[in-house]
Amino acid sequence: MPIPEDVTGDEIDKDVRQELQSLPKTLAEDVAKNLVMVARLLDEDPEGAYGYSKVALRLASRVAAVREAAGFAAYATQKYAEALGEFRAARRMTGTVELWPVMADCERGLGRPEKALDMAGAPEVHKLDKAGQVEMRLVAAGARRDMGQLDAAIVTLQSPELASQSVQPWTARLRYAYADALLAAGREREARDWFAKAVEADRDSSTDASDRLAELDGVEFVDALAEDESEQPDEVAESVESEETEEADEVQVSGEPAVSAGAVEPADAEEPGKPVEAEEVADAKKAEDVASPEAGDKD
């Protein structure tokens, strides 16, 4: 696949560059450029990113960073089985647990929410940093919703991180997920408040919380450009009619009978959440305790 001239390969993270040092120099440069393209296209053009990841994978399948990049590209294109395989391979190579939450989310994508919940309660979660634990909580709540356990999903998201007033990289997404779960459970007033809190924390517009909030408030946005385009044919018609009228007036002035426009022959023609069983809420609270071993700590 073509690589733009402005891509040198030096844009990659230094840790990834260090991994590529095990390859011949020319090969390492080619792999680096393809990894740069994966990162560049992942959000805007997932299929394009997936294509470049396959090239990098063909060139250097024994490099953990390449397997991880291929996993994220497959994940972005909803190829969950393939993504899970790549993440597992990367984890075997590095021995780290950083990919645990996204691996659990792949299980959700494969229609196995119970497996995702099992992973949320696994010892690996204790080894995650704060961001990873929050991500695991989001995945677990999503799995609860997949199983129709809305109240348990809400309980799973209730945490010190949610209640904290400080804004962290995960704050907007956590508040958004909580608001969305409340709305799905029919608790609209509370959902509205949490969507507003999500907007406050969403400094880079990573969610559509502002749109959801406006929708709840009954605000409708009008596309001015589309409105102008829809009015344009009428304006053209009025202009043509005006010109025809002027021409008719000129004909009358010259003594000829006026022809009206009408005399010209046309040319050929999730229902609201049901009450959750006490056992489900208890499970959710248990998963919460496991996911946040430092739940009592303040941010």
PDB file of C-alpha atoms in Angstrom:
ATOM      1  CA  MET A   1       0.000   0.000   0.000  1.00  0.00           C
ATOM      2  CA  PRO A   2       1.301   3.508  -0.819  1.00  0.00           C
ATOM      3  CA  ILE A   3       2.982   5.505   1.938  1.00  0.00           C
ATOM      4  CA  PRO A   4       2.666   9.324   1.783  1.00  0.00           C
ATOM      5  CA  GLU A   5       5.957  11.192   1.336  1.00  0.00           C
ATOM      6  CA  ASP A   6       5.557  13.027   4.646  1.00  0.00           C
ATOM      7  CA  VAL A   7       5.643   9.735   6.597  1.00  0.00           C
ATOM      8  CA  THR A   8       9.203   8.897   7.645  1.00  0.00           C
ATOM      9  CA  GLY A   9       8.617   6.285  10.346  1.00  0.00           C
ATOM     10  CA  ASP A  10      10.297   8.467  12.962  1.00  0.00           C
ATOM     11  CA  GLU A  11       6.834   9.435  14.224  1.00  0.00           C
ATOM     12  CA  ILE A  12       6.389   6.183  16.136  1.00  0.00           C
ATOM     13  CA  ASP A  13       6.793   5.928  19.897  1.00  0.00           C
ATOM     14  CA  LYS A  14      10.333   5.376  21.145  1.00  0.00           C
ATOM     15  CA  ASP A  15       9.366   2.096  22.808  1.00  0.00           C
ATOM     16  CA  VAL A  16       8.067   0.761  19.496  1.00  0.00           C
ATOM     17  CA  ARG A  17      11.195   1.989  17.735  1.00  0.00           C
ATOM     18  CA  GLN A  18      13.259   0.056  20.242  1.00  0.00           C
ATOM     19  CA  GLU A  19      11.275  -3.117  19.498  1.00  0.00           C
ATOM     20  CA  LEU A  20      11.964  -2.695  15.794  1.00  0.00           C
ATOM     21  CA  GLN A  21      15.721  -2.580  16.355  1.00  0.00           C
ATOM     22  CA  SER A  22      15.712  -6.371  16.216  1.00  0.00           C
ATOM     23  CA  LEU A  23      14.913  -6.106  12.494  1.00  0.00           C
ATOM     24  CA  PRO A  24      17.228  -5.179   9.603  1.00  0.00           C
ATOM     25  CA  LYS A  25      17.319  -1.386   9.188  1.00  0.00           C
ATOM     26  CA  THR A  26      15.439  -1.192   5.894  1.00  0.00           C
ATOM     27  CA  LEU A  27      12.774  -3.617   7.079  1.00  0.00           C
ATOM     28  CA  ALA A  28      12.407  -1.737  10.370  1.00  0.00           C
ATOM     29  CA  GLU A  29      11.835   1.502   8.456  1.00  0.00           C
ATOM     30  CA  ASP A  30       9.139  -0.076   6.296  1.00  0.00           C
ATOM     31  CA  VAL A  31       7.366  -1.552   9.311  1.00  0.00           C
ATOM     32  CA  ALA A  32       7.565   1.768  11.158  1.00  0.00           C
ATOM     33  CA  LYS A  33       5.972   3.639   8.255  1.00  0.00           C
ATOM     34  CA  ASN A  34       3.092   1.174   8.088  1.00  0.00           C
ATOM     35  CA  LEU A  35       2.552   1.466  11.839  1.00  0.00           C
ATOM     36  CA  VAL A  36       2.439   5.242  11.497  1.00  0.00           C
ATOM     37  CA  MET A  37      -0.285   4.869   8.871  1.00  0.00           C
ATOM     38  CA  VAL A  38      -2.256   2.548  11.142  1.00  0.00           C
ATOM     39  CA  ALA A  39      -2.200   5.138  13.910  1.00  0.00           C
ATOM     40  CA  ARG A  40      -3.027   7.972  11.520  1.00  0.00           C
ATOM     41  CA  LEU A  41      -6.065   6.272   9.939  1.00  0.00           C
ATOM     42  CA  LEU A  42      -7.435   4.251  12.855  1.00  0.00           C
ATOM     43  CA  ASP A  43     -10.179   6.723  13.809  1.00  0.00           C
ATOM     44  CA  GLU A  44     -11.103   8.260  10.450  1.00  0.00           C
ATOM     45  CA  ASP A  45     -10.526   5.323   8.100  1.00  0.00           C
ATOM     46  CA  PRO A  46     -10.489   2.011  10.019  1.00  0.00           C
ATOM     47  CA  GLU A  47     -10.503  -0.097   6.857  1.00  0.00           C
ATOM     48  CA  GLY A  48      -7.454   1.777   5.576  1.00  0.00           C
ATOM     49  CA  ALA A  49      -5.711   1.301   8.912  1.00  0.00           C
ATOM     50  CA  TYR A  50      -6.550  -2.390   8.770  1.00  0.00           C
ATOM     51  CA  GLY A  51      -4.922  -2.656   5.342  1.00  0.00           C
ATOM     52  CA  TYR A  52      -1.663  -1.109   6.554  1.00  0.00           C
ATOM     53  CA  SER A  53      -1.700  -3.306   9.665  1.00  0.00           C
ATOM     54  CA  LYS A  54      -1.824  -6.405   7.474  1.00  0.00           C
ATOM     55  CA  VAL A  55       1.254  -5.192   5.600  1.00  0.00           C
ATOM     56  CA  ALA A  56       3.140  -4.601   8.863  1.00  0.00           C
ATOM     57  CA  LEU A  57       2.014  -7.995  10.124  1.00  0.00           C
ATOM     58  CA  ARG A  58       3.318  -9.680   7.005  1.00  0.00           C
ATOM     59  CA  LEU A  59       6.687  -7.955   7.435  1.00  0.00           C
ATOM     60  CA  ALA A  60       7.181  -8.443  11.179  1.00  0.00           C
ATOM     61  CA  SER A  61       4.711 -10.791  12.842  1.00  0.00           C
ATOM     62  CA  ARG A  62       7.106 -11.538  15.713  1.00  0.00           C
ATOM     63  CA  VAL A  63       7.130  -7.950  16.974  1.00  0.00           C
ATOM     64  CA  ALA A  64       4.654  -7.362  19.811  1.00  0.00           C
ATOM     65  CA  ALA A  65       3.922  -3.769  18.768  1.00  0.00           C
ATOM     66  CA  VAL A  66       2.930  -4.988  15.318  1.00  0.00           C
ATOM     67  CA  ARG A  67       0.576  -7.617  16.744  1.00  0.00           C
ATOM     68  CA  GLU A  68      -0.978  -5.004  19.033  1.00  0.00           C
ATOM     69  CA  ALA A  69      -1.466  -2.538  16.168  1.00  0.00           C
ATOM     70  CA  ALA A  70      -3.030  -5.284  14.066  1.00  0.00           C
ATOM     71  CA  GLY A  71      -5.337  -6.072  16.977  1.00  0.00           C
ATOM     72  CA  PHE A  72      -6.570  -2.502  17.291  1.00  0.00           C
ATOM     73  CA  ALA A  73      -7.088  -2.217  13.533  1.00  0.00           C
ATOM     74  CA  ALA A  74      -9.147  -5.417  13.519  1.00  0.00           C
ATOM     75  CA  TYR A  75     -11.054  -4.211  16.595  1.00  0.00           C
ATOM     76  CA  ALA A  76     -11.887  -0.908  14.881  1.00  0.00           C
ATOM     77  CA  THR A  77     -13.369  -2.814  11.941  1.00  0.00           C
ATOM     78  CA  GLN A  78     -15.358  -5.091  14.276  1.00  0.00           C
ATOM     79  CA  LYS A  79     -13.325  -8.182  13.415  1.00  0.00           C
ATOM     80  CA  TYR A  80     -13.419  -9.207  17.062  1.00  0.00           C
ATOM     81  CA  ALA A  81     -12.179 -12.783  16.742  1.00  0.00           C
ATOM     82  CA  GLU A  82      -9.144 -11.629  14.769  1.00  0.00           C
ATOM     83  CA  ALA A  83      -8.532  -8.749  17.179  1.00  0.00           C
ATOM     84  CA  LEU A  84      -8.684 -11.055  20.185  1.00  0.00           C
ATOM     85  CA  GLY A  85      -6.156 -13.395  18.600  1.00  0.00           C
ATOM     86  CA  GLU A  86      -3.716 -10.541  17.955  1.00  0.00           C
ATOM     87  CA  PHE A  87      -4.128  -9.120  21.467  1.00  0.00           C
ATOM     88  CA  ARG A  88      -3.483 -12.532  22.995  1.00  0.00           C
ATOM     89  CA  ALA A  89      -0.346 -12.890  20.898  1.00  0.00           C
ATOM     90  CA  ALA A  90       0.912  -9.456  21.955  1.00  0.00           C
ATOM     91  CA  ARG A  91       0.213 -10.276  25.605  1.00  0.00           C
ATOM     92  CA  ARG A  92       2.152 -13.547  25.366  1.00  0.00           C
ATOM     93  CA  MET A  93       5.125 -11.656  23.919  1.00  0.00           C
ATOM     94  CA  THR A  94       5.161  -8.872  26.510  1.00  0.00           C
ATOM     95  CA  GLY A  95       3.652 -10.498  29.599  1.00  0.00           C
ATOM     96  CA  THR A  96       1.744  -7.299  30.414  1.00  0.00           C
ATOM     97  CA  VAL A  97      -1.965  -6.934  31.250  1.00  0.00           C
ATOM     98  CA  GLU A  98      -2.602  -3.571  29.570  1.00  0.00           C
ATOM     99  CA  LEU A  99      -4.746  -5.172  26.858  1.00  0.00           C
ATOM    100  CA  TRP A 100      -6.986  -7.037  29.328  1.00  0.00           C
ATOM    101  CA  PRO A 101      -9.968  -4.612  29.100  1.00  0.00           C
ATOM    102  CA  VAL A 102     -10.023  -4.500  25.302  1.00  0.00           C
ATOM    103  CA  MET A 103      -9.684  -8.285  25.180  1.00  0.00           C
ATOM    104  CA  ALA A 104     -12.757  -8.506  27.427  1.00  0.00           C
ATOM    105  CA  ASP A 105     -14.588  -6.132  25.123  1.00  0.00           C
ATOM    106  CA  CYS A 106     -13.762  -8.410  22.195  1.00  0.00           C
ATOM    107  CA  GLU A 107     -15.567 -11.155  24.104  1.00  0.00           C
ATOM    108  CA  ARG A 108     -18.589  -8.870  24.238  1.00  0.00           C
ATOM    109  CA  GLY A 109     -18.298  -8.275  20.512  1.00  0.00           C
ATOM    110  CA  LEU A 110     -18.320 -12.020  19.974  1.00  0.00           C
ATOM    111  CA  GLY A 111     -21.576 -12.301  21.929  1.00  0.00           C
ATOM    112  CA  ARG A 112     -19.982 -13.664  25.101  1.00  0.00           C
ATOM    113  CA  PRO A 113     -20.776 -11.088  27.828  1.00  0.00           C
ATOM    114  CA  GLU A 114     -20.496 -13.751  30.543  1.00  0.00           C
ATOM    115  CA  LYS A 115     -16.855 -14.280  29.557  1.00  0.00           C
ATOM    116  CA  ALA A 116     -16.256 -10.527  29.727  1.00  0.00           C
ATOM    117  CA  LEU A 117     -17.668 -10.486  33.276  1.00  0.00           C
ATOM    118  CA  ASP A 118     -15.404 -13.369  34.240  1.00  0.00           C
ATOM    119  CA  MET A 119     -12.439 -11.344  33.010  1.00  0.00           C
ATOM    120  CA  ALA A 120     -13.656  -8.320  34.998  1.00  0.00           C
ATOM    121  CA  GLY A 121     -13.317 -10.398  38.164  1.00  0.00           C
ATOM    122  CA  ALA A 122      -9.949 -11.938  37.300  1.00  0.00           C
ATOM    123  CA  PRO A 123      -6.721 -11.256  39.258  1.00  0.00           C
ATOM    124  CA  GLU A 124      -5.264  -9.468  36.199  1.00  0.00           C
ATOM    125  CA  VAL A 125      -7.541  -6.495  36.918  1.00  0.00           C
ATOM    126  CA  HIS A 126      -5.619  -5.764  40.139  1.00  0.00           C
ATOM    127  CA  LYS A 127      -2.480  -5.211  38.043  1.00  0.00           C
ATOM    128  CA  LEU A 128      -4.088  -2.551  35.840  1.00  0.00           C
ATOM    129  CA  ASP A 129      -3.415   1.135  36.421  1.00  0.00           C
ATOM    130  CA  LYS A 130      -6.292   3.465  37.274  1.00  0.00           C
ATOM    131  CA  ALA A 131      -7.152   4.114  33.615  1.00  0.00           C
ATOM    132  CA  GLY A 132      -7.200   0.389  32.922  1.00  0.00           C
ATOM    133  CA  GLN A 133      -9.444  -0.304  35.901  1.00  0.00           C
ATOM    134  CA  VAL A 134     -11.919   2.354  34.758  1.00  0.00           C
ATOM    135  CA  GLU A 135     -11.875   0.857  31.270  1.00  0.00           C
ATOM    136  CA  MET A 136     -12.547  -2.574  32.760  1.00  0.00           C
ATOM    137  CA  ARG A 137     -15.488  -1.150  34.698  1.00  0.00           C
ATOM    138  CA  LEU A 138     -16.937   0.281  31.473  1.00  0.00           C
ATOM    139  CA  VAL A 139     -16.610  -3.085  29.754  1.00  0.00           C
ATOM    140  CA  ALA A 140     -18.224  -4.890  32.694  1.00  0.00           C
ATOM    141  CA  ALA A 141     -21.145  -2.445  32.710  1.00  0.00           C
ATOM    142  CA  GLY A 142     -21.551  -2.972  28.977  1.00  0.00           C
ATOM    143  CA  ALA A 143     -21.640  -6.721  29.514  1.00  0.00           C
ATOM    144  CA  ARG A 144     -24.358  -6.305  32.134  1.00  0.00           C
ATOM    145  CA  ARG A 145     -26.402  -4.292  29.651  1.00  0.00           C
ATOM    146  CA  ASP A 146     -25.845  -6.944  26.985  1.00  0.00           C
ATOM    147  CA  MET A 147     -27.467  -9.390  29.400  1.00  0.00           C
ATOM    148  CA  GLY A 148     -30.404  -7.057  30.079  1.00  0.00           C
ATOM    149  CA  GLN A 149     -29.229  -6.268  33.621  1.00  0.00           C
ATOM    150  CA  LEU A 150     -29.636  -2.482  33.537  1.00  0.00           C
ATOM    151  CA  ASP A 151     -29.735  -1.921  37.288  1.00  0.00           C
ATOM    152  CA  ALA A 152     -26.611  -4.030  37.737  1.00  0.00           C
ATOM    153  CA  ALA A 153     -24.886  -2.004  35.002  1.00  0.00           C
ATOM    154  CA  ILE A 154     -25.707   1.197  36.880  1.00  0.00           C
ATOM    155  CA  VAL A 155     -24.317  -0.240  40.126  1.00  0.00           C
ATOM    156  CA  THR A 156     -21.142  -1.346  38.314  1.00  0.00           C
ATOM    157  CA  LEU A 157     -20.464   2.216  37.135  1.00  0.00           C
ATOM    158  CA  GLN A 158     -20.984   3.758  40.579  1.00  0.00           C
ATOM    159  CA  SER A 159     -17.455   4.286  41.843  1.00  0.00           C
ATOM    160  CA  PRO A 160     -15.077   6.826  43.413  1.00  0.00           C
ATOM    161  CA  GLU A 161     -13.922   7.736  39.902  1.00  0.00           C
ATOM    162  CA  LEU A 162     -17.485   8.597  38.906  1.00  0.00           C
ATOM    163  CA  ALA A 163     -18.093  10.665  42.036  1.00  0.00           C
ATOM    164  CA  SER A 164     -14.768  12.515  41.820  1.00  0.00           C
ATOM    165  CA  GLN A 165     -14.882  16.216  40.938  1.00  0.00           C
ATOM    166  CA  SER A 166     -11.473  16.095  39.241  1.00  0.00           C
ATOM    167  CA  VAL A 167     -11.388  15.611  35.476  1.00  0.00           C
ATOM    168  CA  GLN A 168      -9.252  12.759  34.188  1.00  0.00           C
ATOM    169  CA  PRO A 169      -8.873  11.378  30.641  1.00  0.00           C
ATOM    170  CA  TRP A 170     -11.561   8.789  31.371  1.00  0.00           C
ATOM    171  CA  THR A 171     -14.029  11.075  33.203  1.00  0.00           C
ATOM    172  CA  ALA A 172     -16.188  12.094  30.219  1.00  0.00           C
ATOM    173  CA  ARG A 173     -16.630   8.526  28.993  1.00  0.00           C
ATOM    174  CA  LEU A 174     -17.423   7.220  32.469  1.00  0.00           C
ATOM    175  CA  ARG A 175     -20.053   9.898  33.091  1.00  0.00           C
ATOM    176  CA  TYR A 176     -21.488   9.368  29.609  1.00  0.00           C
ATOM    177  CA  ALA A 177     -21.826   5.610  30.139  1.00  0.00           C
ATOM    178  CA  TYR A 178     -23.537   6.210  33.477  1.00  0.00           C
ATOM    179  CA  ALA A 179     -25.965   8.728  31.952  1.00  0.00           C
ATOM    180  CA  ASP A 180     -26.757   6.367  29.079  1.00  0.00           C
ATOM    181  CA  ALA A 181     -27.438   3.488  31.485  1.00  0.00           C
ATOM    182  CA  LEU A 182     -29.734   5.697  33.569  1.00  0.00           C
ATOM    183  CA  LEU A 183     -31.633   6.751  30.462  1.00  0.00           C
ATOM    184  CA  ALA A 184     -32.013   3.133  29.342  1.00  0.00           C
ATOM    185  CA  ALA A 185     -33.473   2.356  32.777  1.00  0.00           C
ATOM    186  CA  GLY A 186     -36.049   5.148  32.381  1.00  0.00           C
ATOM    187  CA  ARG A 187     -34.410   7.526  34.870  1.00  0.00           C
ATOM    188  CA  GLU A 188     -34.465  10.505  32.511  1.00  0.00           C
ATOM    189  CA  ARG A 189     -33.986  13.338  35.017  1.00  0.00           C
ATOM    190  CA  GLU A 190     -30.863  11.742  36.500  1.00  0.00           C
ATOM    191  CA  ALA A 191     -29.603  10.891  33.012  1.00  0.00           C
ATOM    192  CA  ARG A 192     -29.970  14.522  31.965  1.00  0.00           C
ATOM    193  CA  ASP A 193     -27.839  15.664  34.927  1.00  0.00           C
ATOM    194  CA  TRP A 194     -25.079  13.175  34.139  1.00  0.00           C
ATOM    195  CA  PHE A 195     -25.027  14.012  30.438  1.00  0.00           C
ATOM    196  CA  ALA A 196     -24.499  17.632  31.525  1.00  0.00           C
ATOM    197  CA  LYS A 197     -21.604  16.531  33.754  1.00  0.00           C
ATOM    198  CA  ALA A 198     -20.162  14.549  30.850  1.00  0.00           C
ATOM    199  CA  VAL A 199     -20.262  17.680  28.669  1.00  0.00           C
ATOM    200  CA  GLU A 200     -18.320  19.587  31.338  1.00  0.00           C
ATOM    201  CA  ALA A 201     -15.568  16.959  31.308  1.00  0.00           C
ATOM    202  CA  ASP A 202     -15.540  16.327  27.537  1.00  0.00           C
ATOM    203  CA  ARG A 203     -12.908  18.884  26.579  1.00  0.00           C
ATOM    204  CA  ASP A 204     -11.924  17.198  23.317  1.00  0.00           C
ATOM    205  CA  SER A 205     -15.449  16.177  22.192  1.00  0.00           C
ATOM    206  CA  SER A 206     -14.719  12.473  22.514  1.00  0.00           C
ATOM    207  CA  THR A 207     -18.423  11.767  23.083  1.00  0.00           C
ATOM    208  CA  ASP A 208     -21.710  13.116  21.720  1.00  0.00           C
ATOM    209  CA  ALA A 209     -22.857  14.088  25.215  1.00  0.00           C
ATOM    210  CA  SER A 210     -23.780  17.617  24.098  1.00  0.00           C
ATOM    211  CA  ASP A 211     -26.091  16.234  21.410  1.00  0.00           C
ATOM    212  CA  ARG A 212     -27.710  13.815  23.845  1.00  0.00           C
ATOM    213  CA  LEU A 213     -28.234  16.627  26.343  1.00  0.00           C
ATOM    214  CA  ALA A 214     -29.792  18.856  23.686  1.00  0.00           C
ATOM    215  CA  GLU A 215     -32.072  16.021  22.633  1.00  0.00           C
ATOM    216  CA  LEU A 216     -33.309  15.568  26.192  1.00  0.00           C
ATOM    217  CA  ASP A 217     -33.889  19.325  26.456  1.00  0.00           C
ATOM    218  CA  GLY A 218     -35.894  19.312  23.217  1.00  0.00           C
ATOM    219  CA  VAL A 219     -33.401  21.451  21.299  1.00  0.00           C
ATOM    220  CA  GLU A 220     -33.269  20.926  17.524  1.00  0.00           C
ATOM    221  CA  PHE A 221     -30.318  21.998  15.424  1.00  0.00           C
ATOM    222  CA  VAL A 222     -30.913  23.268  11.877  1.00  0.00           C
ATOM    223  CA  ASP A 223     -28.315  22.762   9.176  1.00  0.00           C
ATOM    224  CA  ALA A 224     -28.078  26.249   7.664  1.00  0.00           C
ATOM    225  CA  LEU A 225     -26.295  24.994   4.552  1.00  0.00           C
ATOM    226  CA  ALA A 226     -28.942  22.366   3.885  1.00  0.00           C
ATOM    227  CA  GLU A 227     -31.645  24.988   4.442  1.00  0.00           C
ATOM    228  CA  ASP A 228     -30.039  27.328   1.889  1.00  0.00           C
ATOM    229  CA  GLU A 229     -29.801  24.504  -0.634  1.00  0.00           C
ATOM    230  CA  SER A 230     -33.448  23.576  -0.127  1.00  0.00           C
ATOM    231  CA  GLU A 231     -34.512  27.178  -0.701  1.00  0.00           C
ATOM    232  CA  GLN A 232     -32.407  27.674  -3.797  1.00  0.00           C
ATOM    233  CA  PRO A 233     -34.827  26.059  -6.326  1.00  0.00           C
ATOM    234  CA  ASP A 234     -37.632  28.356  -5.126  1.00  0.00           C
ATOM    235  CA  GLU A 235     -35.397  31.376  -5.549  1.00  0.00           C
ATOM    236  CA  VAL A 236     -34.521  30.297  -9.082  1.00  0.00           C
ATOM    237  CA  ALA A 237     -38.200  29.772  -9.897  1.00  0.00           C
ATOM    238  CA  GLU A 238     -39.064  33.243  -8.592  1.00  0.00           C
ATOM    239  CA  SER A 239     -36.274  34.743 -10.688  1.00  0.00           C
ATOM    240  CA  VAL A 240     -37.500  32.986 -13.848  1.00  0.00           C
ATOM    241  CA  GLU A 241     -41.086  34.047 -13.187  1.00  0.00           C
ATOM    242  CA  SER A 242     -39.951  37.641 -12.687  1.00  0.00           C
ATOM    243  CA  GLU A 243     -38.049  37.618 -15.992  1.00  0.00           C
ATOM    244  CA  GLU A 244     -41.056  36.165 -17.839  1.00  0.00           C
ATOM    245  CA  THR A 245     -43.299  38.864 -16.385  1.00  0.00           C
ATOM    246  CA  GLU A 246     -40.922  41.591 -17.485  1.00  0.00           C
ATOM    247  CA  GLU A 247     -40.780  40.139 -20.994  1.00  0.00           C
ATOM    248  CA  ALA A 248     -44.580  39.996 -21.138  1.00  0.00           C
ATOM    249  CA  ASP A 249     -44.814  43.631 -20.071  1.00  0.00           C
ATOM    250  CA  GLU A 250     -42.391  44.620 -22.833  1.00  0.00           C
ATOM    251  CA  VAL A 251     -44.490  42.772 -25.416  1.00  0.00           C
ATOM    252  CA  GLN A 252     -47.632  44.575 -24.263  1.00  0.00           C
ATOM    253  CA  VAL A 253     -45.911  47.923 -24.496  1.00  0.00           C
ATOM    254  CA  SER A 254     -44.890  47.209 -28.100  1.00  0.00           C
ATOM    255  CA  GLY A 255     -48.517  46.492 -29.029  1.00  0.00           C
ATOM    256  CA  GLU A 256     -48.217  42.706 -29.281  1.00  0.00           C
ATOM    257  CA  PRO A 257     -50.524  40.448 -27.213  1.00  0.00           C
ATOM    258  CA  ALA A 258     -49.015  39.270 -23.976  1.00  0.00           C
ATOM    259  CA  VAL A 259     -48.466  35.504 -23.539  1.00  0.00           C
ATOM    260  CA  SER A 260     -48.884  34.304 -19.984  1.00  0.00           C
ATOM    261  CA  ALA A 261     -46.698  31.583 -18.549  1.00  0.00           C
ATOM    262  CA  GLY A 262     -49.745  29.392 -18.147  1.00  0.00           C
ATOM    263  CA  ALA A 263     -50.462  29.513 -21.887  1.00  0.00           C
ATOM    264  CA  VAL A 264     -47.122  27.931 -22.811  1.00  0.00           C
ATOM    265  CA  GLU A 265     -47.385  24.185 -23.473  1.00  0.00           C
ATOM    266  CA  PRO A 266     -45.057  22.110 -21.309  1.00  0.00           C
ATOM    267  CA  ALA A 267     -42.143  20.185 -22.845  1.00  0.00           C
ATOM    268  CA  ASP A 268     -42.343  16.376 -23.122  1.00  0.00           C
ATOM    269  CA  ALA A 269     -42.451  15.086 -20.105  1.00  0.00           C
ATOM    270  CA  GLU A 270     -33.081  -1.306  25.569  1.00  0.00           C
ATOM    271  CA  GLU A 271     -37.057  -1.292  26.647  1.00  0.00           C
ATOM    272  CA  PRO A 272     -36.857   0.313  30.134  1.00  0.00           C
ATOM    273  CA  GLY A 273     -34.807  -1.862  32.484  1.00  0.00           C
ATOM    274  CA  LYS A 274     -36.755  -4.546  34.293  1.00  0.00           C
ATOM    275  CA  PRO A 275     -36.125  -4.934  38.029  1.00  0.00           C
ATOM    276  CA  VAL A 276     -32.854  -6.679  38.558  1.00  0.00           C
ATOM    277  CA  GLU A 277     -32.629  -9.661  40.829  1.00  0.00           C
ATOM    278  CA  ALA A 278     -30.816  -9.132  44.126  1.00  0.00           C
ATOM    279  CA  GLU A 279     -28.232 -11.689  43.017  1.00  0.00           C
ATOM    280  CA  GLU A 280     -27.377  -9.637  39.884  1.00  0.00           C
ATOM    281  CA  VAL A 281     -26.828  -6.449  41.898  1.00  0.00           C
ATOM    282  CA  ALA A 282     -24.745  -8.399  44.385  1.00  0.00           C
ATOM    283  CA  ASP A 283     -22.635  -9.739  41.515  1.00  0.00           C
ATOM    284  CA  ALA A 284     -22.190  -6.232  40.160  1.00  0.00           C
ATOM    285  CA  LYS A 285     -21.114  -4.901  43.536  1.00  0.00           C
ATOM    286  CA  LYS A 286     -18.707  -7.823  43.870  1.00  0.00           C
ATOM    287  CA  ALA A 287     -17.233  -7.052  40.431  1.00  0.00           C
ATOM    288  CA  GLU A 288     -16.961  -3.411  41.491  1.00  0.00           C
ATOM    289  CA  ASP A 289     -14.931  -4.348  44.566  1.00  0.00           C
ATOM    290  CA  VAL A 290     -12.611  -6.487  42.460  1.00  0.00           C
ATOM    291  CA  ALA A 291     -12.177  -3.833  39.755  1.00  0.00           C
ATOM    292  CA  SER A 292     -11.339  -1.112  42.296  1.00  0.00           C
ATOM    293  CA  PRO A 293      -9.066  -2.497  44.976  1.00  0.00           C
ATOM    294  CA  GLU A 294      -8.360   1.097  46.031  1.00  0.00           C
ATOM    295  CA  ALA A 295     -11.983   2.221  45.976  1.00  0.00           C
ATOM    296  CA  GLY A 296     -11.562   4.012  49.263  1.00  0.00           C
ATOM    297  CA  ASP A 297      -8.734   6.207  47.950  1.00  0.00           C
ATOM    298  CA  LYS A 298      -9.529   9.725  46.791  1.00  0.00           C
ATOM    299  CA  ASP A 299      -8.363  11.081  43.485  1.00  0.00           C
TER     300      ASP A 299
END
